[in-house]
N, CA, C and O atoms as a Tinker XYZ file with bonds, in Angstrom:
   500  protein
     1  N      3.287000    3.344000  -11.112000    73     2
     2  CA     2.360000    2.363000  -10.578000    64     1     3
     3  C      2.587000    2.208000   -9.075000    63     2     4     5
     4  O      3.726000    2.134000   -8.613000    81     3
     5  N      1.513000    2.160000   -8.336000    73     3     6
     6  CA     1.564000    1.995000   -6.892000    64     5     7
     7  C      0.756000    0.772000   -6.517000    63     6     8     9
     8  O     -0.396000    0.628000   -6.927000    81     7
     9  N      1.354000   -0.101000   -5.745000    73     7    10
    10  CA     0.620000   -1.254000   -5.222000    64     9    11
    11  C      0.401000   -1.060000   -3.732000    63    10    12    13
    12  O      1.298000   -0.628000   -3.008000    81    11
    13  N     -0.800000   -1.385000   -3.289000    73    11    14
    14  CA    -1.199000   -1.144000   -1.903000    64    13    15
    15  C     -1.642000   -2.447000   -1.261000    63    14    16    17
    16  O     -2.416000   -3.203000   -1.849000    81    15
    17  N     -1.156000   -2.708000   -0.063000    73    15    18
    18  CA    -1.521000   -3.922000    0.655000    64    17    19
    19  C     -1.920000   -3.555000    2.079000    63    18    20    21
    20  O     -1.112000   -3.054000    2.860000    81    19
    21  N     -3.189000   -3.817000    2.398000    73    19    22
    22  CA    -3.706000   -3.512000    3.729000    64    21    23
    23  C     -3.488000   -4.673000    4.685000    63    22    24    25
    24  O     -3.376000   -5.827000    4.271000    81    23
    25  N     -3.429000   -4.351000    5.957000    73    23    26
    26  CA    -3.363000   -5.363000    7.004000    64    25    27
    27  C     -3.923000   -4.759000    8.285000    63    26    28    29
    28  O     -4.128000   -3.549000    8.379000    81    27
    29  N     -4.167000   -5.621000    9.271000    73    27    30
    30  CA    -4.597000   -5.129000   10.566000    64    29    31
    31  C     -6.073000   -5.306000   10.877000    63    30    32    33
    32  O     -6.512000   -5.019000   11.991000    81    31
    33  N     -6.841000   -5.773000    9.906000    73    31    34
    34  CA    -8.257000   -5.991000   10.167000    64    33    35
    35  C     -8.466000   -7.176000   11.105000    63    34    36    37
    36  O     -7.529000   -7.910000   11.418000    81    35
    37  N     -9.706000   -7.348000   11.544000    73    35    38
    38  CA   -10.013000   -8.462000   12.423000    64    37    39
    39  C    -11.344000   -8.277000   13.111000    63    38    40    41
    40  O    -12.151000   -7.427000   12.736000    81    39
    41  N    -11.554000   -9.095000   14.132000    73    39    42
    42  CA   -12.784000   -9.066000   14.916000    64    41    43
    43  C    -12.500000   -8.371000   16.239000    63    42    44    45
    44  O    -11.533000   -8.696000   16.928000    81    43
    45  N    -13.345000   -7.418000   16.586000    73    43    46
    46  CA   -13.171000   -6.667000   17.825000    64    45    47
    47  C    -14.541000   -6.388000   18.424000    63    46    48    49
    48  O    -15.532000   -6.282000   17.701000    81    47
    49  N    -14.595000   -6.269000   19.732000    73    47    50
    50  CA   -15.849000   -5.938000   20.386000    64    49    51
    51  C    -16.127000   -4.440000   20.285000    63    50    52    53
    52  O    -15.208000   -3.629000   20.168000    81    51
    53  N    -17.389000   -4.099000   20.332000    73    51    54
    54  CA   -17.777000   -2.692000   20.328000    64    53    55
    55  C    -17.056000   -1.957000   21.456000    63    54    56    57
    56  O    -16.944000   -2.455000   22.577000    81    55
    57  N    -16.573000   -0.766000   21.129000    73    55    58
    58  CA   -15.802000    0.011000   22.089000    64    57    59
    59  C    -14.314000   -0.213000   21.993000    63    58    60    61
    60  O    -13.534000    0.533000   22.586000    81    59
    61  N    -13.911000   -1.223000   21.260000    73    59    62
    62  CA   -12.503000   -1.544000   21.121000    64    61    63
    63  C    -11.801000   -0.729000   20.048000    63    62    64    65
    64  O    -12.378000    0.181000   19.453000    81    63
    65  N    -10.542000   -1.079000   19.816000    73    63    66
    66  CA    -9.715000   -0.341000   18.867000    64    65    67
    67  C     -8.999000   -1.298000   17.919000    63    66    68    69
    68  O     -8.753000   -2.459000   18.245000    81    67
    69  N     -8.678000   -0.785000   16.754000    73    67    70
    70  CA    -7.863000   -1.487000   15.776000    64    69    71
    71  C     -7.038000   -0.455000   15.028000    63    70    72    73
    72  O     -7.451000    0.696000   14.880000    81    71
    73  N     -5.870000   -0.873000   14.558000    73    71    74
    74  CA    -5.097000   -0.017000   13.668000    64    73    75
    75  C     -4.881000   -0.743000   12.350000    63    74    76    77
    76  O     -4.295000   -1.824000   12.301000    81    75
    77  N     -5.366000   -0.125000   11.291000    73    75    78
    78  CA    -5.135000   -0.648000    9.955000    64    77    79
    79  C     -3.859000   -0.051000    9.391000    63    78    80    81
    80  O     -3.542000    1.117000    9.617000    81    79
    81  N     -3.134000   -0.877000    8.652000    73    79    82
    82  CA    -1.914000   -0.423000    7.987000    64    81    83
    83  C     -2.038000   -0.670000    6.496000    63    82    84    85
    84  O     -2.744000   -1.579000    6.061000    81    83
    85  N     -1.352000    0.142000    5.727000    73    83    86
    86  CA    -1.328000   -0.013000    4.283000    64    85    87
    87  C      0.113000    0.201000    3.823000    63    86    88    89
    88  O      0.670000    1.289000    3.967000    81    87
    89  N      0.697000   -0.845000    3.274000    73    87    90
    90  CA     2.057000   -0.765000    2.754000    64    89    91
    91  C      2.009000   -0.485000    1.261000    63    90    92    93
    92  O      1.307000   -1.166000    0.513000    81    91
    93  N      2.759000    0.521000    0.836000    73    91    94
    94  CA     2.752000    0.922000   -0.568000    64    93    95
    95  C      4.095000    0.645000   -1.222000    63    94    96    97
    96  O      5.152000    0.816000   -0.614000    81    95
    97  N      4.030000    0.218000   -2.464000    73    95    98
    98  CA     5.257000    0.007000   -3.232000    64    97    99
    99  C      5.582000    1.273000   -4.008000    63    98   100   101
   100  O      4.746000    2.171000   -4.105000    81    99
   101  N      6.780000    1.353000   -4.557000    73    99   102
   102  CA     7.131000    2.466000   -5.424000    64   101   103
   103  C      7.888000    3.562000   -4.716000    63   102   104   105
   104  O      7.956000    3.618000   -3.488000    81   103
   105  N      8.462000    4.443000   -5.539000    73   103   106
   106  CA     9.299000    5.519000   -5.003000    64   105   107
   107  C      8.592000    6.865000   -4.978000    63   106   108   109
   108  O      9.200000    7.892000   -4.677000    81   107
   109  N      7.288000    6.852000   -5.302000    73   107   110
   110  CA     6.560000    8.120000   -5.383000    64   109   111
   111  C      5.510000    8.261000   -4.292000    63   110   112   113
   112  O      4.616000    9.099000   -4.401000    81   111
   113  N      5.604000    7.461000   -3.253000    73   111   114
   114  CA     4.575000    7.435000   -2.209000    64   113   115
   115  C      4.284000    8.834000   -1.676000    63   114   116   117
   116  O      3.122000    9.211000   -1.521000    81   115
   117  N      5.321000    9.593000   -1.401000    73   115   118
   118  CA     5.139000   10.895000   -0.767000    64   117   119
   119  C      4.492000   11.924000   -1.691000    63   118   120   121
   120  O      4.184000   13.032000   -1.250000    81   119
   121  N      4.283000   11.587000   -2.946000    73   119   122
   122  CA     3.649000   12.512000   -3.891000    64   121   123
   123  C      2.145000   12.276000   -3.995000    63   122   124   125
   124  O      1.445000   13.060000   -4.635000    81   123
   125  N      1.639000   11.216000   -3.381000    73   123   126
   126  CA     0.236000   10.837000   -3.550000    64   125   127
   127  C     -0.628000   11.222000   -2.366000    63   126   128   129
   128  O     -0.312000   10.905000   -1.219000    81   127
   129  N     -1.731000   11.916000   -2.659000    73   127   130
   130  CA    -2.786000   12.033000   -1.651000    64   129   131
   131  C     -3.378000   10.640000   -1.459000    63   130   132   133
   132  O     -3.516000    9.881000   -2.418000    81   131
   133  N     -3.726000   10.309000   -0.225000    73   131   134
   134  CA    -4.191000    8.954000    0.045000    64   133   135
   135  C     -5.419000    8.972000    0.942000    63   134   136   137
   136  O     -5.797000   10.011000    1.483000    81   135
   137  N     -6.035000    7.801000    1.089000    73   135   138
   138  CA    -7.226000    7.752000    1.925000    64   137   139
   139  C     -7.662000    6.335000    2.223000    63   138   140   141
   140  O     -7.021000    5.354000    1.846000    81   139
   141  N     -8.779000    6.276000    2.916000    73   139   142
   142  CA    -9.427000    5.007000    3.228000    64   141   143
   143  C    -10.912000    5.089000    2.840000    63   142   144   145
   144  O    -11.583000    6.091000    3.088000    81   143
   145  N    -11.394000    4.017000    2.234000    73   143   146
   146  CA   -12.810000    3.828000    1.966000    64   145   147
   147  C    -13.237000    2.541000    2.659000    63   146   148   149
   148  O    -12.399000    1.742000    3.076000    81   147
   149  N    -14.546000    2.346000    2.777000    73   147   150
   150  CA   -15.050000    1.096000    3.340000    64   149   151
   151  C    -16.355000    0.712000    2.661000    63   150   152   153
   152  O    -17.080000    1.555000    2.132000    81   151
   153  N    -16.630000   -0.581000    2.693000    73   151   154
   154  CA   -17.881000   -1.088000    2.140000    64   153   155
   155  C    -18.457000   -2.139000    3.066000    63   154   156   157
   156  O    -17.851000   -3.184000    3.303000    81   155
   157  N    -19.642000   -1.843000    3.586000    73   155   158
   158  CA   -20.346000   -2.770000    4.447000    64   157   159
   159  C    -21.222000   -3.684000    3.601000    63   158   160   161
   160  O    -21.580000   -3.325000    2.479000    81   159
   161  N    -21.572000   -4.850000    4.115000    73   159   162
   162  CA   -22.418000   -5.782000    3.355000    64   161   163
   163  C    -23.735000   -5.127000    2.932000    63   162   164   165
   164  O    -24.446000   -4.548000    3.754000    81   163
   165  N    -24.044000   -5.226000    1.649000    73   163   166
   166  CA   -25.284000   -4.691000    1.133000    64   165   167
   167  C    -25.338000   -3.184000    1.000000    63   166   168   169
   168  O    -26.391000   -2.622000    0.700000    81   167
   169  N    -24.209000   -2.523000    1.222000    73   167   170
   170  CA   -24.186000   -1.064000    1.141000    64   169   171
   171  C    -23.166000   -0.605000    0.109000    63   170   172   173
   172  O    -22.280000   -1.360000   -0.290000    81   171
   173  N    -23.309000    0.648000   -0.314000    73   171   174
   174  CA   -22.356000    1.223000   -1.248000    64   173   175
   175  C    -21.050000    1.542000   -0.519000    63   174   176   177
   176  O    -21.024000    1.751000    0.694000    81   175
   177  N    -19.982000    1.570000   -1.292000    73   175   178
   178  CA   -18.697000    1.924000   -0.718000    64   177   179
   179  C    -18.735000    3.396000   -0.320000    63   178   180   181
   180  O    -19.315000    4.224000   -1.022000    81   179
   181  N    -18.106000    3.712000    0.820000    73   179   182
   182  CA   -18.135000    5.088000    1.291000    64   181   183
   183  C    -16.742000    5.550000    1.719000    63   182   184   185
   184  O    -15.894000    4.764000    2.142000    81   183
   185  N    -16.554000    6.847000    1.589000    73   183   186
   186  CA   -15.322000    7.509000    2.018000    64   185   187
   187  C    -15.228000    7.476000    3.536000    63   186   188   189
   188  O    -16.231000    7.646000    4.230000    81   187
   189  N    -14.019000    7.257000    4.050000    73   187   190
   190  CA   -13.794000    7.273000    5.487000    64   189   191
   191  C    -12.880000    8.436000    5.880000    63   190   192   193
   192  O    -13.224000    9.250000    6.737000    81   191
   193  N    -11.702000    8.500000    5.233000    73   191   194
   194  CA   -10.730000    9.523000    5.612000    64   193   195
   195  C     -9.755000    9.752000    4.475000    63   194   196   197
   196  O     -9.560000    8.887000    3.622000    81   195
   197  N     -9.144000   10.934000    4.472000    73   195   198
   198  CA    -8.134000   11.265000    3.478000    64   197   199
   199  C     -7.002000   12.025000    4.138000    63   198   200   201
   200  O     -7.181000   12.644000    5.187000    81   199
   201  N     -5.826000   11.973000    3.509000    73   199   202
   202  CA    -4.663000   12.682000    4.022000    64   201   203
   203  C     -3.873000   13.226000    2.840000    63   202   204   205
   204  O     -3.739000   12.560000    1.813000    81   203
   205  N     -3.356000   14.430000    2.990000    73   203   206
   206  CA    -2.593000   15.035000    1.909000    64   205   207
   207  C     -1.243000   14.338000    1.755000    63   206   208   209
   208  O     -0.825000   13.563000    2.616000    81   207
   209  N     -0.580000   14.624000    0.657000    73   207   210
   210  CA     0.639000   13.888000    0.311000    64   209   211
   211  C      1.738000   14.016000    1.368000    63   210   212   213
   212  O      2.478000   13.065000    1.619000    81   211
   213  N      1.842000   15.197000    1.986000    73   211   214
   214  CA     2.891000   15.357000    3.002000    64   213   215
   215  C      2.352000   15.145000    4.403000    63   214   216   217
   216  O      3.082000   15.291000    5.383000    81   215
   217  N      1.078000   14.802000    4.501000    73   215   218
   218  CA     0.500000   14.482000    5.797000    64   217   219
   219  C      0.098000   15.663000    6.642000    63   218   220   221
   220  O     -0.203000   15.501000    7.824000    81   219
   221  N      0.085000   16.855000    6.061000    73   219   222
   222  CA    -0.200000   18.052000    6.852000    64   221   223
   223  C     -1.684000   18.297000    7.056000    63   222   224   225
   224  O     -2.081000   19.045000    7.949000    81   223
   225  N     -2.514000   17.655000    6.212000    73   223   226
   226  CA    -3.960000   17.884000    6.304000    64   225   227
   227  C     -4.705000   16.566000    6.247000    63   226   228   229
   228  O     -4.302000   15.635000    5.550000    81   227
   229  N     -5.806000   16.501000    6.996000    73   227   230
   230  CA    -6.634000   15.299000    7.017000    64   229   231
   231  C     -8.108000   15.676000    6.912000    63   230   232   233
   232  O     -8.502000   16.806000    7.204000    81   231
   233  N     -8.903000   14.713000    6.491000    73   231   234
   234  CA   -10.347000   14.911000    6.382000    64   233   235
   235  C    -11.040000   13.603000    6.727000    63   234   236   237
   236  O    -10.501000   12.521000    6.496000    81   235
   237  N    -12.255000   13.716000    7.287000    73   235   238
   238  CA   -12.979000   12.531000    7.736000    64   237   239
   239  C    -14.459000   12.650000    7.405000    63   238   240   241
   240  O    -15.011000   13.747000    7.327000    81   239
   241  N    -15.085000   11.500000    7.214000    73   239   242
   242  CA   -16.541000   11.477000    7.158000    64   241   243
   243  C    -17.059000   11.748000    8.567000    63   242   244   245
   244  O    -16.424000   11.363000    9.549000    81   243
   245  N    -18.196000   12.399000    8.665000    73   243   246
   246  CA   -18.704000   12.822000    9.974000    64   245   247
   247  C    -18.847000   11.669000   10.967000    63   246   248   249
   248  O    -18.616000   11.839000   12.164000    81   247
   249  N    -19.224000   10.513000   10.467000    73   247   250
   250  CA   -19.513000    9.393000   11.368000    64   249   251
   251  C    -18.288000    8.851000   12.100000    63   250   252   253
   252  O    -18.435000    8.110000   13.072000    81   251
   253  N    -17.081000    9.203000   11.653000    73   251   254
   254  CA   -15.870000    8.698000   12.319000    64   253   255
   255  C    -15.050000    9.795000   12.970000    63   254   256   257
   256  O    -14.043000    9.510000   13.619000    81   255
   257  N    -15.458000   11.032000   12.810000    73   255   258
   258  CA   -14.710000   12.141000   13.412000    64   257   259
   259  C    -14.623000   11.969000   14.921000    63   258   260   261
   260  O    -15.611000   11.675000   15.593000    81   259
   261  N    -13.409000   12.162000   15.433000    73   259   262
   262  CA   -13.188000   12.011000   16.867000    64   261   263
   263  C    -12.907000   10.581000   17.292000    63   262   264   265
   264  O    -12.500000   10.338000   18.428000    81   263
   265  N    -13.120000    9.628000   16.385000    73   263   266
   266  CA   -12.863000    8.219000   16.713000    64   265   267
   267  C    -11.739000    7.620000   15.871000    63   266   268   269
   268  O    -10.999000    6.760000   16.348000    81   267
   269  N    -11.608000    8.062000   14.636000    73   267   270
   270  CA   -10.589000    7.532000   13.723000    64   269   271
   271  C     -9.524000    8.601000   13.456000    63   270   272   273
   272  O     -9.812000    9.798000   13.438000    81   271
   273  N     -8.298000    8.143000   13.251000    73   271   274
   274  CA    -7.200000    9.037000   12.896000    64   273   275
   275  C     -6.408000    8.441000   11.744000    63   274   276   277
   276  O     -5.916000    7.316000   11.829000    81   275
   277  N     -6.290000    9.207000   10.666000    73   275   278
   278  CA    -5.485000    8.783000    9.532000    64   277   279
   279  C     -4.102000    9.419000    9.660000    63   278   280   281
   280  O     -3.973000   10.574000   10.065000    81   279
   281  N     -3.081000    8.657000    9.312000    73   279   282
   282  CA    -1.718000    9.178000    9.359000    64   281   283
   283  C     -0.876000    8.438000    8.334000    63   282   284   285
   284  O     -1.288000    7.414000    7.789000    81   283
   285  N      0.314000    8.975000    8.084000    73   283   286
   286  CA     1.198000    8.343000    7.115000    64   285   287
   287  C      2.648000    8.512000    7.529000    63   286   288   289
   288  O      3.004000    9.444000    8.250000    81   287
   289  N      3.470000    7.597000    7.063000    73   287   290
   290  CA     4.912000    7.622000    7.294000    64   289   291
   291  C      5.570000    7.568000    5.923000    63   290   292   293
   292  O      5.773000    6.488000    5.368000    81   291
   293  N      5.899000    8.720000    5.385000    73   291   294
   294  CA     6.435000    8.769000    4.026000    64   293   295
   295  C      7.825000    8.141000    3.918000    63   294   296   297
   296  O      8.214000    7.674000    2.848000    81   295
   297  N      8.553000    8.129000    4.992000    73   295   298
   298  CA     9.886000    7.532000    4.955000    64   297   299
   299  C      9.825000    6.023000    4.750000    63   298   300   301
   300  O     10.755000    5.414000    4.220000    81   299
   301  N      8.706000    5.430000    5.183000    73   299   302
   302  CA     8.566000    3.979000    5.098000    64   301   303
   303  C      7.403000    3.529000    4.224000    63   302   304   305
   304  O      7.019000    2.360000    4.245000    81   303
   305  N      6.848000    4.457000    3.460000    73   303   306
   306  CA     5.753000    4.125000    2.528000    64   305   307
   307  C      4.576000    3.451000    3.221000    63   306   308   309
   308  O      4.066000    2.436000    2.745000    81   307
   309  N      4.146000    4.016000    4.342000    73   307   310
   310  CA     3.063000    3.422000    5.093000    64   309   311
   311  C      1.932000    4.418000    5.334000    63   310   312   313
   312  O      2.162000    5.604000    5.567000    81   311
   313  N      0.706000    3.904000    5.271000    73   311   314
   314  CA    -0.493000    4.652000    5.600000    64   313   315
   315  C     -1.190000    3.911000    6.740000    63   314   316   317
   316  O     -1.189000    2.681000    6.781000    81   315
   317  N     -1.784000    4.666000    7.663000    73   315   318
   318  CA    -2.438000    4.046000    8.806000    64   317   319
   319  C     -3.846000    4.610000    9.015000    63   318   320   321
   320  O     -4.168000    5.725000    8.605000    81   319
   321  N     -4.662000    3.790000    9.668000    73   319   322
   322  CA    -5.960000    4.261000   10.142000    64   321   323
   323  C     -6.143000    3.709000   11.555000    63   322   324   325
   324  O     -6.401000    2.519000   11.738000    81   323
   325  N     -6.007000    4.578000   12.541000    73   323   326
   326  CA    -6.245000    4.205000   13.924000    64   325   327
   327  C     -7.726000    4.372000   14.215000    63   326   328   329
   328  O     -8.281000    5.462000   14.078000    81   327
   329  N     -8.358000    3.278000   14.619000    73   327   330
   330  CA    -9.798000    3.289000   14.855000    64   329   331
   331  C    -10.068000    2.992000   16.322000    63   330   332   333
   332  O     -9.613000    1.977000   16.851000    81   331
   333  N    -10.804000    3.875000   16.973000    73   331   334
   334  CA   -11.121000    3.717000   18.387000    64   333   335
   335  C    -12.621000    3.805000   18.583000    63   334   336   337
   336  O    -13.364000    4.238000   17.703000    81   335
   337  N    -13.041000    3.384000   19.758000    73   335   338
   338  CA   -14.474000    3.401000   20.106000    64   337   339
   339  C    -15.297000    2.818000   18.957000    63   338   340   341
   340  O    -16.272000    3.418000   18.505000    81   339
   341  N    -14.892000    1.663000   18.507000    73   339   342
   342  CA   -15.531000    1.050000   17.341000    64   341   343
   343  C    -16.975000    0.665000   17.645000    63   342   344   345
   344  O    -17.326000    0.294000   18.765000    81   343
   345  N    -17.793000    0.768000   16.609000    73   343   346
   346  CA   -19.214000    0.449000   16.694000    64   345   347
   347  C    -19.550000   -0.654000   15.692000    63   346   348   349
   348  O    -18.835000   -0.822000   14.704000    81   347
   349  N    -20.619000   -1.403000   15.930000    73   347   350
   350  CA   -21.013000   -2.419000   14.937000    64   349   351
   351  C    -21.197000   -1.838000   13.533000    63   350   352   353
   352  O    -20.948000   -2.522000   12.540000    81   351
   353  N    -21.630000   -0.586000   13.450000    73   351   354
   354  CA   -21.810000    0.061000   12.140000    64   353   355
   355  C    -20.494000    0.281000   11.401000    63   354   356   357
   356  O    -20.500000    0.591000   10.210000    81   355
   357  N    -19.371000    0.124000   12.093000    73   355   358
   358  CA   -18.065000    0.254000   11.433000    64   357   359
   359  C    -17.654000   -1.026000   10.725000    63   358   360   361
   360  O    -16.639000   -1.055000   10.029000    81   359
   361  N    -18.432000   -2.079000   10.896000    73   359   362
   362  CA   -18.130000   -3.346000   10.231000    64   361   363
   363  C    -18.161000   -3.167000    8.717000    63   362   364   365
   364  O    -19.157000   -2.717000    8.152000    81   363
   365  N    -17.055000   -3.525000    8.074000    73   363   366
   366  CA   -16.932000   -3.324000    6.628000    64   365   367
   367  C    -15.588000   -3.865000    6.158000    63   366   368   369
   368  O    -14.719000   -4.208000    6.960000    81   367
   369  N    -15.441000   -3.931000    4.851000    73   367   370
   370  CA   -14.123000   -4.131000    4.258000    64   369   371
   371  C    -13.525000   -2.742000    4.045000    63   370   372   373
   372  O    -14.158000   -1.873000    3.446000    81   371
   373  N    -12.324000   -2.543000    4.530000    73   371   374
   374  CA   -11.649000   -1.249000    4.446000    64   373   375
   375  C    -10.578000   -1.292000    3.359000    63   374   376   377
   376  O     -9.771000   -2.220000    3.290000    81   375
   377  N    -10.594000   -0.263000    2.513000    73   375   378
   378  CA    -9.677000   -0.179000    1.381000    64   377   379
   379  C     -8.759000    1.030000    1.509000    63   378   380   381
   380  O     -9.200000    2.133000    1.830000    81   379
   381  N     -7.506000    0.807000    1.258000    73   379   382
   382  CA    -6.506000    1.861000    1.164000    64   381   383
   383  C     -6.478000    2.351000   -0.281000    63   382   384   385
   384  O     -6.529000    1.545000   -1.210000    81   383
   385  N     -6.398000    3.662000   -0.474000    73   383   386
   386  CA    -6.418000    4.221000   -1.830000    64   385   387
   387  C     -5.360000    5.302000   -1.985000    63   386   388   389
   388  O     -4.942000    5.933000   -1.014000    81   387
   389  N     -4.940000    5.499000   -3.221000    73   387   390
   390  CA    -3.979000    6.547000   -3.547000    64   389   391
   391  C     -4.374000    7.206000   -4.856000    63   390   392   393
   392  O     -4.927000    6.560000   -5.746000    81   391
   393  N     -4.088000    8.484000   -4.968000    73   391   394
   394  CA    -4.444000    9.240000   -6.166000    64   393   395
   395  C     -3.209000    9.609000   -6.981000    63   394   396   397
   396  O     -2.167000    9.942000   -6.416000    81   395
   397  N     -3.323000    9.551000   -8.311000    73   395   398
   398  CA    -2.224000    9.977000   -9.175000    64   397   399
   399  C     -2.060000   11.486000   -9.107000    63   398   400   401
   400  O     -0.959000   11.999000   -8.909000    81   399
   401  N     -3.159000   12.177000   -9.271000    73   399   402
   402  CA    -3.139000   13.636000   -9.246000    64   401   403
   403  C     -3.673000   14.114000   -7.894000    63   402   404   405
   404  O     -4.235000   13.335000   -7.124000    81   403
   405  N     -3.492000   15.385000   -7.625000    73   403   406
   406  CA    -3.969000   15.940000   -6.368000    64   405   407
   407  C     -5.458000   15.652000   -6.194000    63   406   408   409
   408  O     -6.261000   15.941000   -7.080000    81   407
   409  N     -5.816000   15.087000   -5.057000    73   407   410
   410  CA    -7.210000   14.728000   -4.834000    64   409   411
   411  C     -7.722000   15.196000   -3.485000    63   410   412   413
   412  O     -8.929000   15.342000   -3.293000    81   411
   413  N     -6.813000   15.433000   -2.549000    73   411   414
   414  CA    -7.227000   15.817000   -1.210000    64   413   415
   415  C     -8.051000   17.071000   -1.249000    63   414   416   417
   416  O     -7.680000   17.999000   -1.967000    81   415
   417  N     -9.169000   17.168000   -0.510000    73   415   418
   418  CA    -9.726000   16.183000    0.418000    64   417   419
   419  C    -10.918000   15.425000   -0.148000    63   418   420   421
   420  O    -11.890000   15.168000    0.562000    81   419
   421  N    -10.844000   15.068000   -1.420000    73   419   422
   422  CA   -12.000000   14.491000   -2.099000    64   421   423
   423  C    -12.487000   13.202000   -1.461000    63   422   424   425
   424  O    -11.696000   12.357000   -1.041000    81   423
   425  N    -13.820000   13.068000   -1.398000    73   423   426
   426  CA   -14.461000   11.838000   -0.949000    64   425   427
   427  C    -15.004000   11.046000   -2.141000    63   426   428   429
   428  O    -15.684000   10.035000   -1.966000    81   427
   429  N    -14.701000   11.512000   -3.340000    73   427   430
   430  CA   -15.162000   10.871000   -4.573000    64   429   431
   431  C    -14.213000    9.749000   -4.933000    63   430   432   433
   432  O    -13.042000   10.001000   -5.218000    81   431
   433  N    -14.684000    8.528000   -4.926000    73   431   434
   434  CA   -13.792000    7.399000   -5.159000    64   433   435
   435  C    -13.173000    7.413000   -6.549000    63   434   436   437
   436  O    -12.115000    6.819000   -6.753000    81   435
   437  N    -13.800000    8.068000   -7.497000    73   435   438
   438  CA   -13.248000    8.122000   -8.855000    64   437   439
   439  C    -11.961000    8.945000   -8.916000    63   438   440   441
   440  O    -11.221000    8.851000   -9.895000    81   439
   441  N    -11.684000    9.739000   -7.901000    73   439   442
   442  CA   -10.455000   10.538000   -7.857000    64   441   443
   443  C     -9.247000    9.718000   -7.433000    63   442   444   445
   444  O     -8.115000   10.191000   -7.525000    81   443
   445  N     -9.471000    8.517000   -6.977000    73   443   446
   446  CA    -8.386000    7.674000   -6.474000    64   445   447
   447  C     -8.131000    6.543000   -7.467000    63   446   448   449
   448  O     -9.044000    5.810000   -7.846000    81   447
   449  N     -6.871000    6.420000   -7.877000    73   447   450
   450  CA    -6.515000    5.532000   -8.985000    64   449   451
   451  C     -6.039000    4.159000   -8.530000    63   450   452   453
   452  O     -6.179000    3.175000   -9.257000    81   451
   453  N     -5.489000    4.096000   -7.351000    73   451   454
   454  CA    -4.918000    2.835000   -6.886000    64   453   455
   455  C     -5.664000    2.370000   -5.638000    63   454   456   457
   456  O     -5.929000    3.149000   -4.722000    81   455
   457  N     -5.996000    1.078000   -5.629000    73   455   458
   458  CA    -6.775000    0.500000   -4.534000    64   457   459
   459  C     -6.101000   -0.775000   -4.039000    63   458   460   461
   460  O     -5.573000   -1.558000   -4.828000    81   459
   461  N     -6.125000   -0.971000   -2.729000    73   459   462
   462  CA    -5.682000   -2.230000   -2.171000    64   461   463
   463  C     -6.769000   -3.283000   -2.289000    63   462   464   465
   464  O     -7.850000   -3.019000   -2.815000    81   463
   465  N     -6.478000   -4.464000   -1.800000    73   463   466
   466  CA    -7.426000   -5.576000   -1.917000    64   465   467
   467  C     -8.468000   -5.553000   -0.811000    63   466   468   469
   468  O     -9.481000   -6.247000   -0.897000    81   467
   469  N     -8.231000   -4.769000    0.215000    73   467   470
   470  CA    -9.187000   -4.641000    1.306000    64   469   471
   471  C     -8.864000   -5.527000    2.492000    63   470   472   473
   472  O     -8.258000   -6.590000    2.349000    81   471
   473  N     -9.273000   -5.079000    3.649000    73   471   474
   474  CA    -9.115000   -5.864000    4.874000    64   473   475
   475  C    -10.418000   -5.793000    5.664000    63   474   476   477
   476  O    -11.008000   -4.722000    5.803000    81   475
   477  N    -10.858000   -6.926000    6.173000    73   475   478
   478  CA   -12.154000   -7.008000    6.841000    64   477   479
   479  C    -12.047000   -6.544000    8.295000    63   478   480   481
   480  O    -11.162000   -6.971000    9.035000    81   479
   481  N    -12.955000   -5.674000    8.681000    73   479   482
   482  CA   -13.102000   -5.260000   10.072000    64   481   483
   483  C    -14.501000   -5.637000   10.518000    63   482   484   485
   484  O    -15.488000   -5.228000    9.907000    81   483
   485  N    -14.585000   -6.417000   11.583000    73   483   486
   486  CA   -15.872000   -6.837000   12.123000    64   485   487
   487  C    -15.962000   -6.413000   13.580000    63   486   488   489
   488  O    -15.109000   -6.763000   14.396000    81   487
   489  N    -17.006000   -5.654000   13.895000    73   487   490
   490  CA   -17.208000   -5.162000   15.259000    64   489   491
   491  C    -18.448000   -5.836000   15.821000    63   490   492   493
   492  O    -19.550000   -5.658000   15.303000    81   491
   493  N    -18.266000   -6.600000   16.871000    73   491   494
   494  CA   -19.387000   -7.312000   17.479000    64   493   495
   495  C    -19.999000   -6.470000   18.598000    63   494   496   497
   496  O    -19.318000   -5.694000   19.268000    81   495
   497  N    -21.307000   -6.652000   18.776000    73   495   498
   498  CA   -22.020000   -5.869000   19.802000    64   497   499
   499  C    -22.021000   -6.579000   21.139000    63   498   500
   500  O    -22.575000   -6.065000   22.110000    81   499
């Protein structure tokens, strides 16, 4: 069992930056492919980024490529999402996710078994 707790969300002006963090419990963190999803008001949840279990490979949705960076620290059971050049369209609740079985680079949310409670990111224009 893996428990995930996100932090780092908040209100930022367009063009600004935020770093989201996700703290994971358990001793198997380094075995899980992980990622970030987001859900904006009135919209379906969407894939944002994924990272392989050892952090050697990453994948992004086209709309955040070049602006967001996913990374992980397996020694400390942490997942990060560095977000730069934020846009109002990035406003959403962001969720940290982990997969039991190999899932990278899947954008299918059903491949991810563990979800955090979410953290709100609001980008003002």
